[in-house]
XYZ file of C-alpha atoms in Angstrom:
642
model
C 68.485 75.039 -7.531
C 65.780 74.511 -10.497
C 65.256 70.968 -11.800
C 66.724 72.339 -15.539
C 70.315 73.107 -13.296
C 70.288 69.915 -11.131
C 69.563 68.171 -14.118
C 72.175 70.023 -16.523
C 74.831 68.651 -13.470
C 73.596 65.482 -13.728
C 74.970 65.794 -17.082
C 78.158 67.150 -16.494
C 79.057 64.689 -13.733
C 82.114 62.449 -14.379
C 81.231 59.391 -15.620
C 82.077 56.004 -13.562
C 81.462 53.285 -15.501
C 80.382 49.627 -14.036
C 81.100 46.458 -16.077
C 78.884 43.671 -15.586
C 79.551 40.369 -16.927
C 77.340 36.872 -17.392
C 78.462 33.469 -17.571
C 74.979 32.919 -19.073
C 75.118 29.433 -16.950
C 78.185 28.330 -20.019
C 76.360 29.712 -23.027
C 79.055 32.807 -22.445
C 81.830 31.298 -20.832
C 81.894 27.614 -23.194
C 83.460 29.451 -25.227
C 84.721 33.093 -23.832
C 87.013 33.824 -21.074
C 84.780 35.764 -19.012
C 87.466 36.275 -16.456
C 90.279 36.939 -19.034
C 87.646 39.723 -20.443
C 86.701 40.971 -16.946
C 90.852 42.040 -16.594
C 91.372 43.801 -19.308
C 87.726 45.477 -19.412
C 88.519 45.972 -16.026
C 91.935 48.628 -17.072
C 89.432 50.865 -19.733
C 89.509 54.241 -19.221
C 86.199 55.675 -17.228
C 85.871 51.965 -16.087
C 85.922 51.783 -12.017
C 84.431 48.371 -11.677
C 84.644 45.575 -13.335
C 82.366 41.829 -12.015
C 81.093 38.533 -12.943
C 77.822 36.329 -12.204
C 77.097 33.553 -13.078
C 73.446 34.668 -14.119
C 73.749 38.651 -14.334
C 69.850 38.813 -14.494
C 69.275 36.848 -11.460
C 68.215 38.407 -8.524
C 72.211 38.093 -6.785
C 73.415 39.353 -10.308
C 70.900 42.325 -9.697
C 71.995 43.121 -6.268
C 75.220 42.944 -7.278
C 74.500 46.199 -9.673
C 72.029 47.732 -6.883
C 74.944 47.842 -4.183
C 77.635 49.671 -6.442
C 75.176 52.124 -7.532
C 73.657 52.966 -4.130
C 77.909 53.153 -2.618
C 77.867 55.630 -5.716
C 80.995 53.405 -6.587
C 79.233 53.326 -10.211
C 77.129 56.221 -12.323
C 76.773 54.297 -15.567
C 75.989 50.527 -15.979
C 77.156 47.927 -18.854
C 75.677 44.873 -18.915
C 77.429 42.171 -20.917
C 75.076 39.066 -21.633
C 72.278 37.841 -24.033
C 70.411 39.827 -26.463
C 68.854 43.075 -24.932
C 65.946 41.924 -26.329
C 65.574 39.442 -23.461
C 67.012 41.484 -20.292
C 66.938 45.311 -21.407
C 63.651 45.838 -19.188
C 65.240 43.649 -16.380
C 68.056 45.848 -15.866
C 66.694 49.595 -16.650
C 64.242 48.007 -13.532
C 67.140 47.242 -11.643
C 68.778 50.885 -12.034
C 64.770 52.262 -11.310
C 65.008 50.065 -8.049
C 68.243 51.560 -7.226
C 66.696 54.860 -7.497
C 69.099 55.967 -10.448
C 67.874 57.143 -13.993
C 67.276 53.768 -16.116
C 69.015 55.171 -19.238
C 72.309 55.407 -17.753
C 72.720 51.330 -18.849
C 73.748 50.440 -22.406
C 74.266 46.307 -23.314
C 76.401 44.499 -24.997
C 75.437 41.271 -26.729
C 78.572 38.180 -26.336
C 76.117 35.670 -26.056
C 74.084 35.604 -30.118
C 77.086 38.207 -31.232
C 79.539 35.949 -29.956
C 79.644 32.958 -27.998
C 76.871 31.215 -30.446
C 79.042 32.116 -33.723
C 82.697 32.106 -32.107
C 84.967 29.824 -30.533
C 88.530 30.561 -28.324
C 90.485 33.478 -28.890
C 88.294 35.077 -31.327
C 85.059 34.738 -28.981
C 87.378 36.351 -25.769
C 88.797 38.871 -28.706
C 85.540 40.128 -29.601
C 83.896 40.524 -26.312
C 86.608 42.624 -25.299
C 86.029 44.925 -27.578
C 82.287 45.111 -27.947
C 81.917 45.584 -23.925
C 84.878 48.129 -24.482
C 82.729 49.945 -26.917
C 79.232 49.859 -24.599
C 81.383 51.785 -21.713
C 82.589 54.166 -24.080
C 79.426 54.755 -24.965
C 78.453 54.543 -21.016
C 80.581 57.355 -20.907
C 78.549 59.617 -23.128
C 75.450 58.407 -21.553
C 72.747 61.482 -20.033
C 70.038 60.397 -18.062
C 66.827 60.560 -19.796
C 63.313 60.769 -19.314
C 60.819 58.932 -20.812
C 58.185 61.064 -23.002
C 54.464 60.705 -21.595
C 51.348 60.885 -23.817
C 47.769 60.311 -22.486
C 46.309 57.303 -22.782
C 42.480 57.401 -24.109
C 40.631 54.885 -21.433
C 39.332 53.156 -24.291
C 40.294 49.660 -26.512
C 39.537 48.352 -29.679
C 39.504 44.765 -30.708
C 39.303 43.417 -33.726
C 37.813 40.287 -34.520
C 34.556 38.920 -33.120
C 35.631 34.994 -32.704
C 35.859 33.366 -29.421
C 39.358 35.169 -28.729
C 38.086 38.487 -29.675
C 34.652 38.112 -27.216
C 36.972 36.992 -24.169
C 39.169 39.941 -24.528
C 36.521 42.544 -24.890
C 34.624 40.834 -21.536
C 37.693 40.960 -19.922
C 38.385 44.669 -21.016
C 34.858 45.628 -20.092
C 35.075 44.362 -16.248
C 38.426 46.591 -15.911
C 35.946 49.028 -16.426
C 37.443 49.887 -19.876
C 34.711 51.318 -22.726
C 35.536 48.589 -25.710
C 34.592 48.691 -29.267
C 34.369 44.944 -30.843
C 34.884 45.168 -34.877
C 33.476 41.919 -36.709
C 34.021 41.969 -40.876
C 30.767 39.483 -40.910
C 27.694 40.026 -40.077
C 28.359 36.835 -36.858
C 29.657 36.556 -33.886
C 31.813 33.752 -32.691
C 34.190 32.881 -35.558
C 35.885 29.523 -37.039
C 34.095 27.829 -33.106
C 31.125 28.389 -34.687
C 31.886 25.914 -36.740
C 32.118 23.138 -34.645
C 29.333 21.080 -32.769
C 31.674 20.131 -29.383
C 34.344 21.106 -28.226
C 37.128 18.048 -27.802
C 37.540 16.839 -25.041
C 35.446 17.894 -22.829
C 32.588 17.178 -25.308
C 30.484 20.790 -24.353
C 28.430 22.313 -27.560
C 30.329 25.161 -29.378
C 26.582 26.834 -29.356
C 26.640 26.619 -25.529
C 29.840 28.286 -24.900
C 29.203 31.146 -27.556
C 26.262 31.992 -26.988
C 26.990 32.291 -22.948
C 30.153 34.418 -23.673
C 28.319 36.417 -26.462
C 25.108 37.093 -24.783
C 27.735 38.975 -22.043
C 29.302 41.112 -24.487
C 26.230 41.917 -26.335
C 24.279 42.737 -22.733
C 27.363 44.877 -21.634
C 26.873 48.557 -21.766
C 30.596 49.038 -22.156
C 30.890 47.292 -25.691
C 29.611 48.355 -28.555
C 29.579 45.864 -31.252
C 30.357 46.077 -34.679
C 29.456 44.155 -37.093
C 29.740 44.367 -40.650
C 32.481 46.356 -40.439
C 36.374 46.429 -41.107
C 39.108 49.342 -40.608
C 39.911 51.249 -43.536
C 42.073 54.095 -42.102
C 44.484 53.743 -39.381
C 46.562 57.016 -37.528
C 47.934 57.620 -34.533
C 49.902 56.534 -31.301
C 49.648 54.603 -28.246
C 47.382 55.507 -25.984
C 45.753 58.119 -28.878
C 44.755 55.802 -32.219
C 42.283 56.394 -34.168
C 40.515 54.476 -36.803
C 38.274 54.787 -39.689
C 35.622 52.173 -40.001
C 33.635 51.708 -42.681
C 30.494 49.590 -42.410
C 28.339 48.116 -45.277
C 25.868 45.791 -45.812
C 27.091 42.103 -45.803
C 27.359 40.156 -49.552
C 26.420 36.666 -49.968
C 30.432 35.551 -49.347
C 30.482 37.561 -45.733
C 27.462 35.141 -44.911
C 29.843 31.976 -45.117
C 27.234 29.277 -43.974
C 24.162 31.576 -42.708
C 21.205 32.446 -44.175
C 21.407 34.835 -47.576
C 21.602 38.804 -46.364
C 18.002 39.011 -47.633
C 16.719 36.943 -44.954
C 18.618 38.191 -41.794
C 17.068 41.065 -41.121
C 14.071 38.657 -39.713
C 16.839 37.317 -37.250
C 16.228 38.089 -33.984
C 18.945 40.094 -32.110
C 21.040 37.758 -30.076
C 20.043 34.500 -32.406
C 22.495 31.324 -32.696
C 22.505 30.463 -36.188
C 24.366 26.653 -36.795
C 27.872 26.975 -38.548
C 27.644 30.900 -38.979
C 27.905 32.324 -35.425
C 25.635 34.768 -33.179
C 23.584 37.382 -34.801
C 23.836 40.775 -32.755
C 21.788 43.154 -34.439
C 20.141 44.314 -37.584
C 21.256 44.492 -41.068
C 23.013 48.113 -42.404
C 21.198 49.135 -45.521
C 23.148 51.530 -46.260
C 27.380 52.073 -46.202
C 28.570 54.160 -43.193
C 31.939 55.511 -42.191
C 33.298 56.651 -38.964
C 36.042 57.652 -37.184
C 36.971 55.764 -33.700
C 39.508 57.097 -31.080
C 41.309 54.506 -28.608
C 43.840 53.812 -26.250
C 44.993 50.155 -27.170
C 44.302 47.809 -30.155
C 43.541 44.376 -29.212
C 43.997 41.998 -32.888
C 41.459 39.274 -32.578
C 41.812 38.315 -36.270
C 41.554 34.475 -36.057
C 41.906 32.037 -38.898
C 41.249 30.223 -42.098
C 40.677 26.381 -42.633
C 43.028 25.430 -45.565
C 41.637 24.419 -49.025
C 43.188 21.624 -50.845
C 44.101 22.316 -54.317
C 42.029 20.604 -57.063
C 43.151 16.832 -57.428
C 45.224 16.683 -53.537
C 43.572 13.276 -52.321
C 41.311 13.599 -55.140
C 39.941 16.907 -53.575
C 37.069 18.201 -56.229
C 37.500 15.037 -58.232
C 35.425 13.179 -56.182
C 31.962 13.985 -54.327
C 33.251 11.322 -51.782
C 36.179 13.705 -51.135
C 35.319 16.065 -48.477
C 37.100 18.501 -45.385
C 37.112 17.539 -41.679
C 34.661 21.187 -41.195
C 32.321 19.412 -43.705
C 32.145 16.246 -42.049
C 31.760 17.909 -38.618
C 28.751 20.043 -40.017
C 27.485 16.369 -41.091
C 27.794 14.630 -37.918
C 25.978 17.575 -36.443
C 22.886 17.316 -38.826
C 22.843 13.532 -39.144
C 20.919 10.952 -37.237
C 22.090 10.646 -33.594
C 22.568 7.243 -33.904
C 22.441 4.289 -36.399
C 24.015 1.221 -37.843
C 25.962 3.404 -40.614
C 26.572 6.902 -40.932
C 24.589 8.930 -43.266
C 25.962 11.629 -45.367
C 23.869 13.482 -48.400
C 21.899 10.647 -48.269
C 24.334 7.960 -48.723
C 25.121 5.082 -46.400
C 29.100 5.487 -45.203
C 30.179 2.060 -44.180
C 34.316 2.954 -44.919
C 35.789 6.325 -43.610
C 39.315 7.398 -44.406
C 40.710 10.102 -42.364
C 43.883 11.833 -43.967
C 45.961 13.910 -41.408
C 47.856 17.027 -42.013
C 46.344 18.035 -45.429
C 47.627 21.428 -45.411
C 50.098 21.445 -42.458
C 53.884 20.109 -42.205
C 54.344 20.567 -45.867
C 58.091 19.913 -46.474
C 59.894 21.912 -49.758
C 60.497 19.189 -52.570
C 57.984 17.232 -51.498
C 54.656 19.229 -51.374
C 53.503 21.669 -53.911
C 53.877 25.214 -53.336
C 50.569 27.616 -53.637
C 50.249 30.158 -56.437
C 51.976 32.258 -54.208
C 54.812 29.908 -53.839
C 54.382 29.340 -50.078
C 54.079 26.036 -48.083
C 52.490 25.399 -44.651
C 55.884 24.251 -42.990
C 54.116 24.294 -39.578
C 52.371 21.972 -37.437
C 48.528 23.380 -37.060
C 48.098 21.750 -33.810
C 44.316 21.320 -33.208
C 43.852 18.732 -36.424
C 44.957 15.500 -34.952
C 42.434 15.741 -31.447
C 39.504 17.005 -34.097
C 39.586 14.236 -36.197
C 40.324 11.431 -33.111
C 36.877 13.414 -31.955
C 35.206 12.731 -35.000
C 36.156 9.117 -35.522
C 34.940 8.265 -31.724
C 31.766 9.868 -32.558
C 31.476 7.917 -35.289
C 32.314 4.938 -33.966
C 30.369 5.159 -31.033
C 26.954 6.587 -32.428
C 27.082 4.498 -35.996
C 29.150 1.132 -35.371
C 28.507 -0.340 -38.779
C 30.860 2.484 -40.359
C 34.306 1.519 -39.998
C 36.854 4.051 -39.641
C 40.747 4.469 -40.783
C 42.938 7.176 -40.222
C 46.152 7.507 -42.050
C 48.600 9.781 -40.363
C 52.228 10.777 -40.075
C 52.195 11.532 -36.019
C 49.689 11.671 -33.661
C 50.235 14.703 -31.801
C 47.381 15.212 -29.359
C 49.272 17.520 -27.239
C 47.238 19.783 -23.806
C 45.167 18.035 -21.354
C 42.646 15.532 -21.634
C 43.912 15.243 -25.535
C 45.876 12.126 -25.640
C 42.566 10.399 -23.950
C 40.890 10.862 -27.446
C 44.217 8.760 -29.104
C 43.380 6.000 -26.425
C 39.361 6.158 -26.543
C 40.020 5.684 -30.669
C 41.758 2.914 -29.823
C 39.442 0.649 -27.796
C 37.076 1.852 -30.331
C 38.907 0.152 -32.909
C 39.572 2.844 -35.100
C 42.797 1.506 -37.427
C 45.276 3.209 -37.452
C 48.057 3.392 -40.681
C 51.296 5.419 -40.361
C 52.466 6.611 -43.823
C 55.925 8.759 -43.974
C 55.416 12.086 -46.258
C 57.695 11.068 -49.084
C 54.916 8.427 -49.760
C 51.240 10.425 -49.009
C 48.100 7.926 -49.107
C 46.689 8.077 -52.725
C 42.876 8.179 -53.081
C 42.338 6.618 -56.601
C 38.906 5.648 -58.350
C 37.339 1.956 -57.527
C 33.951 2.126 -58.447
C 34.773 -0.056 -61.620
C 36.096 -2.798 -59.646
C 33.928 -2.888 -56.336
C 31.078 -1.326 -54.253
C 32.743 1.423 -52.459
C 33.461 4.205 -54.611
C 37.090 5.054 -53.585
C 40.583 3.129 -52.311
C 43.027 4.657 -50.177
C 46.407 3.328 -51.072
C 49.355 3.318 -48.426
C 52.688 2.364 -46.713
C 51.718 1.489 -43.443
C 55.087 1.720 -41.524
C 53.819 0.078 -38.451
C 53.706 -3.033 -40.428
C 57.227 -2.165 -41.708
C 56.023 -0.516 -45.374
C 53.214 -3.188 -46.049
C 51.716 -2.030 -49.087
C 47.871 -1.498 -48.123
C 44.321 -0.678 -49.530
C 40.933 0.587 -47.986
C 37.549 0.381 -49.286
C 36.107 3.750 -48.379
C 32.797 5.235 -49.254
C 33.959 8.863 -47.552
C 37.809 9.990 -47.477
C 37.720 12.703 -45.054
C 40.926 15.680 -45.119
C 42.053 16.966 -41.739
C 42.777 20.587 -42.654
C 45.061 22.719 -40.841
C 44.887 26.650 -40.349
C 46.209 29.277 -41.924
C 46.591 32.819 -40.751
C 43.378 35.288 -41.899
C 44.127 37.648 -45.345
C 44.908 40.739 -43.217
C 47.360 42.269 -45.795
C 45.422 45.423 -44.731
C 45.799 45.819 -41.756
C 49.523 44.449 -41.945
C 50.082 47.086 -44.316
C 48.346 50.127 -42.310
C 49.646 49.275 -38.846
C 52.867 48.269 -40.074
C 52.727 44.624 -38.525
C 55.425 42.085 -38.270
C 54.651 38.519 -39.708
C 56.448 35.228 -39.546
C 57.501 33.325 -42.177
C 54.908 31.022 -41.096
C 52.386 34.194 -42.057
C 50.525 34.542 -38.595
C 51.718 37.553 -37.020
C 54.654 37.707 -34.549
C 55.052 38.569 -30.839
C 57.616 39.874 -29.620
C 59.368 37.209 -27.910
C 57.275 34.016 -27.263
C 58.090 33.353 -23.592
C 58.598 37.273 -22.086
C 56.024 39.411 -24.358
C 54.271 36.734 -25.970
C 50.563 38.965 -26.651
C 52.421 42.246 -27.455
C 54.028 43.270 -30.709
C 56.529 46.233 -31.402
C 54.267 49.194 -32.064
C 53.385 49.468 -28.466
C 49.573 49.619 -27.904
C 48.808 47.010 -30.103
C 48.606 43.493 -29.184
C 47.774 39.702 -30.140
C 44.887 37.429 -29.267
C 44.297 33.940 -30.054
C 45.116 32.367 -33.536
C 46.126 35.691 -35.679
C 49.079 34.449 -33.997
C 49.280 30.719 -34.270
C 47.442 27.872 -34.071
C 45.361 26.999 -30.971
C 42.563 25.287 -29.450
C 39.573 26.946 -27.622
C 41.275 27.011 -24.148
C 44.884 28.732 -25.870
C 42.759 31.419 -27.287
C 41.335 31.806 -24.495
C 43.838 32.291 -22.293
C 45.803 34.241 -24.518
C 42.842 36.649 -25.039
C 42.730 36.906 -21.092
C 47.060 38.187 -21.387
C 46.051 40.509 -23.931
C 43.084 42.514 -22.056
C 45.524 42.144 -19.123
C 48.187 44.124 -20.511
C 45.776 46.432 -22.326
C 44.241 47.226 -19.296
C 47.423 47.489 -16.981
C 48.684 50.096 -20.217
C 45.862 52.237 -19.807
C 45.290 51.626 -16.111
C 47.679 55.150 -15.198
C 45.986 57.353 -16.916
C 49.226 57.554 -19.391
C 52.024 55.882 -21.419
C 55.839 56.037 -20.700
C 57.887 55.414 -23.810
C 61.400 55.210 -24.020
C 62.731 58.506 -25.094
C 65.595 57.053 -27.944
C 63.640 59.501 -30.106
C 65.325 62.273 -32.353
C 65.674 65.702 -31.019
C 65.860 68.798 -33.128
C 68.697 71.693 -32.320
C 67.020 74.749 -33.242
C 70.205 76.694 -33.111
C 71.241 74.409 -35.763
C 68.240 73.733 -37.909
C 67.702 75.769 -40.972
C 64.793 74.582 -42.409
C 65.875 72.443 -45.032
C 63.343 69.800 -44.891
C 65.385 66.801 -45.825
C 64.910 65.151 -42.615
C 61.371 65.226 -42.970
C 61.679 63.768 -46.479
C 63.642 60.779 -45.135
C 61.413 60.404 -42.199
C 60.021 56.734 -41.971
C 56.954 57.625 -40.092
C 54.434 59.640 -41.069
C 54.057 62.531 -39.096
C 56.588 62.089 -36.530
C 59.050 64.935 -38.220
C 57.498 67.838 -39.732
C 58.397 71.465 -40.999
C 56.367 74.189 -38.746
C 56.679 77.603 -38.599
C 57.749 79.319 -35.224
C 59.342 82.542 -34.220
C 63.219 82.546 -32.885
C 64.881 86.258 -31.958
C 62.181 87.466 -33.290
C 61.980 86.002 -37.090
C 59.412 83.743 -38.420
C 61.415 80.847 -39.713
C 60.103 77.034 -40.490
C 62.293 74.270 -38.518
C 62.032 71.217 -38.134
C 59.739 69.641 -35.401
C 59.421 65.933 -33.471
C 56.364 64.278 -32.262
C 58.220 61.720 -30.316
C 55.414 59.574 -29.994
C 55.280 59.075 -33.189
C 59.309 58.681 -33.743
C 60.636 55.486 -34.382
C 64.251 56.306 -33.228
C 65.663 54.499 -36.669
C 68.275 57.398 -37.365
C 67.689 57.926 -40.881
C 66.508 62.167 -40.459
C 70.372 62.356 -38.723
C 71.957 60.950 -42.055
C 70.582 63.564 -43.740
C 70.791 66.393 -42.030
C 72.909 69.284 -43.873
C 73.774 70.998 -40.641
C 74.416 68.059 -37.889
C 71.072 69.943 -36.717
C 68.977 66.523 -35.608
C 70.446 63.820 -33.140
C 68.317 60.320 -31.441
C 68.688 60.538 -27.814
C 70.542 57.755 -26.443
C 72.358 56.855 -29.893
C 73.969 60.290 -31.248
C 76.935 60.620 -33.248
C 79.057 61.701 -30.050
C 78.090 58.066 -28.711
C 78.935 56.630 -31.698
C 81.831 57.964 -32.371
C 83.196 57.150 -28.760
C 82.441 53.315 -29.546
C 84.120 53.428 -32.822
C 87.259 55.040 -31.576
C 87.354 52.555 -28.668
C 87.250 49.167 -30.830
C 89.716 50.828 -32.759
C 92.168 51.556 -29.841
C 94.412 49.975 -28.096
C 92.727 50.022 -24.896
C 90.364 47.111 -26.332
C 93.179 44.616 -27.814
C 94.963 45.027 -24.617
């Protein structure tokens, strides 16, 4: 018998469905009668089984499924629990491991669909007759294959910080060829900015220039600098991108020497604040095409700016950012009576947390663009208890304040700077954000420049005042101006702006468009070590992606009838993606004709070619009309009010 006939009887088998139902530990059954559904799902037509678990996705919820499909009691499985988007991969693994077809399972969602927005009857009600519509569409189900497109044994990353160097290493000892792609003309990013690292207290130059002398020596990276991504085409497993590299302007410099002077740079050089210098300077613009397997986005982050006049920001030279102050401390005297900045003795040093971080609406003013920083940036609080040890402890005639609304020195070792400020008598004023610190003028009434005026609440709202000759601004991040790249590779972004995984805990480095994934803070804030680390699960998955040779994708792709398809082209004009549908020419009974044509690679599944189609030519796999129209009838029916 040929594979095409054992797998056209497949087809044509009769359809036993399996119902399996979670408890979801009470998230489910608070508020749905699982058992009351179970009995009447169990009396469905094409329905031969019918169970509970208390955890479906648990390993005795799993063997549960495993047993009835290896009796052959059940051909088709419906899973009734949380979102798919936690547990599809679980349970299409389950059917793999009971050596059935993994697209004979369809889900139905009673836990965010129903038991988080329903109570009583109306929560039982509706999961009866959304698990009533997955096995009719069980019914309809074929089993599927998934479509498999070579994978290029090659990655890209983008972004030359710390995150972007750790995943190209990590790529590289896989034995994977990487390209690294760095805007600027420097390697190492926003770490390049700091002196040490808190807490362990080792030099930012130390740790980049250890990391970065392994990329640069590896003969499977080639580094980029210079250079951003200007086209962008392609798949998984086949991208390709067009680069275009130029020679840097004063701006790409940031704090390193003026382009006119880095040509007499040596390769491999640590310049302070600016990063490692690679190579030589282009002279001229260049463009080139790149093909690769995987995209690893290494983007990082931006300090925040305060606007004009926020703690007196640009109205006062005393005013100044916590990068500035660390770039002082780095240049300054290693040790004194007072601290010394631009030549001025610092006896009084106000430290101002979360200047551009937990903004609240009504409260703080938007941006031109009307946004607000809602989030917590995470690092600020441990950077500036850093600073005001190392002031304290290398220049004990400079007193130091911090006014804050929470400490939140969160990851190990962190809350020992909170306690080390302490004994070092750093003073410490809580303010609530409905009543910010105001930094006002005093060099009319006394010898310090500035006053920081405040409601301390741990002194129950006492109404205070500090003499400060520096008022330093712990600025948060925000996510890099990628608008680009969102735009070319379609990428998803969170409100918050930084760009968004697909689930935090189960895919937390991987993003929809499979192929491409996240490292470091393009995604959120983090410290050196979370970078890191999440760098490391990025290369990881790269690597295990391109590991086989190939890619699998699920097949819920559209499929063209060609006995139906005249040629009309309105699919293709609705098509979302470019290039997935086109109109070809090819010869049927023995007449040229121009039909319709899939790369399923490229497809996104979303439908909208079907809705247009004149002649009910084009269908997705996994989600055609036949399906739907099963599910419809069925919550319509009897059957599922019974």
């Amino acid at each position: 018998m040929t594979e095409e006939k054992i797998k056209k009887e497949k087809n044509n088998e009769q359809a036993k469905v399996g119902v399996y139902i979670c408890y979801c530990g009470g998230n489910i059954s608070d508020h749905v009668d699982v058992e009351a559904v179970r009995e009447k799902v169990a009396k469905l037509p094409g329905v031969v089984a019918a169970r509970t678990n208390m955890f479906m996705c648990s390993d005795p919820g799993q063997e549960m499924i495993m047993e009835d499909l290896k009796k052959g009691t059940v051909n088709r499985v419906v899973v009734a629990s949380c979102a798919p988007s936690l547990h599809e991969t679980t349970f299409r693994n389950t059917l793999i491991r009971a050596g059935m077809n993994p697209y004979i399972y369809d889900h139905a969602n009673i836990r965010e669909h129903v038991s988080w927005v329903h109570h009583g009857q109306a929560a039982t009600d509706k999961a009866t007759r959304l698990i009533s519509a997955a096995a009719a569409k069980a019914e309809q189900l074929v089993p599927l294959e998934p479509i498999r497109v070579d994978a290029k044994p090659h990655a890209t990353v983008i972004g030359g910080g710390i995150a972007g160097l750790r995943a190209a290493k990590d790529l590289a000892e896989r034995g994977i060829d990487v390209a690294l792609i760095e805007k600027s003309p420097f390697l190492g990013g926003q770490l390049a900015r700091l002196d040490r690292v808190a807490p362990t207290g080792e030099k930012a130059h130390d740790l980049l220039e250890e990391l970065a002398g392994q990329v640069l020596a590896d003969p499977a990276i080639s580094v980029h600098t210079c250079t951003t991504v200007a086209r962008f085409e392609g798949f998984v497993g086949s991208f390709k991108l067009g680069l275009k590299n130029q020679p840097p302007s004063p701006i790409d410099t940031d704090a390193g020497p003026a382009p006119s002077v880095l040509n007499n740079l040596e390769p491999g050089a640590y310049v302070p604040f600016a990063g490692i210098y690679p190579n030589s300077i282009q002279t001229a613009v260049e463009e080139l095409t790149l093909e690769t397997g995987v995209i690893i986005l290494a983007t990082g982050f931006k300090t925040y700016k305060p606007r004009r006049g926020e703690y007196g920001f640009k109205e006062f030279e005393q005013v100044i950012t916590l990068p500035e102050l660390i770039q002082s401390l780095a240049t300054a005297e290693k040790e004194g009576g007072c601290l010394v900045v631009n030549g001025r003795e610092i006896r009084s040093v106000a430290m101002i947390h979360c200047v551009g971080s937990r903004q609240i609406p009504g409260i703080h003013p938007e941006d031109e663009s009307g946004r607000l920083n809602e989030y917590c940036s995470r690092t600020c609080c441990s950077a500036t208890l850093n600073a005001a040890n190392t002031i304290r402890e290398a220049y004990p005639g400079t007193s130091v304040y911090e006014f804050y609304r929470d400490i939140r020195t969160y990851g190990r070792g962190q809350e020992e700077l909170y306690s080390q400020a302490s004994r070092n008598r750093v003073v410490f004023l809580r303010f609530e954000a409905e009543e910010s610190p105001q930094v006002v003028d005093n060099s009319a009434s006394g010898d310090f420049p500035l006053r920081v005026k405040a409601k301390d609440t741990l002194t129950f709202g006492e109404e205070v005042e500090v003499p400060a000759d520096l008022v330093v601004l712990a600025t948060g991040m925000e996510p890099m101006g990628i608008s680009e790249l969102v735009e070319m590779m379609k990428l998803p972004v969170g409100t918050d702006r930084f760009l968004l995984e697909v689930h935090p805990k189960l895919r937390p480095v991987e993003l929809p468009q499979a192929g491409i994934f996240l490292a470091g803070t393009c995604q959120a804030p983090m410290d050196v070590g979370e970078a890191c680390n999440a760098a490391g699960g990025a290369a990881v998955k790269a690597a295990a992606l391109l590991g086989r040779g190939y890619v699998e994708l699920d097949p819920f792709v559209a499929e063209v009838d060609l006995e139906k398809c005249k040629g009309s082209g309105a699919c293709v004009e609705a098509c979302l993606a470019d290039g997935a549908l086109q109109l070809v020419q090819m010869e049927i009974d023995g007449r040229h004709v121009r039909r319709a044509r899939v790369t399923p690679a490229l497809c996104l599944g979303c439908g909208a070619c079907v809705a247009v189609c004149p002649e009910n030519a084009i269908d997705v796999n996994g989600w055609t009309l036949k399906q739907y129209e099963a599910m419809v009838d069925r919550i319509l029916s009897d059957d599922a009010a019974a």
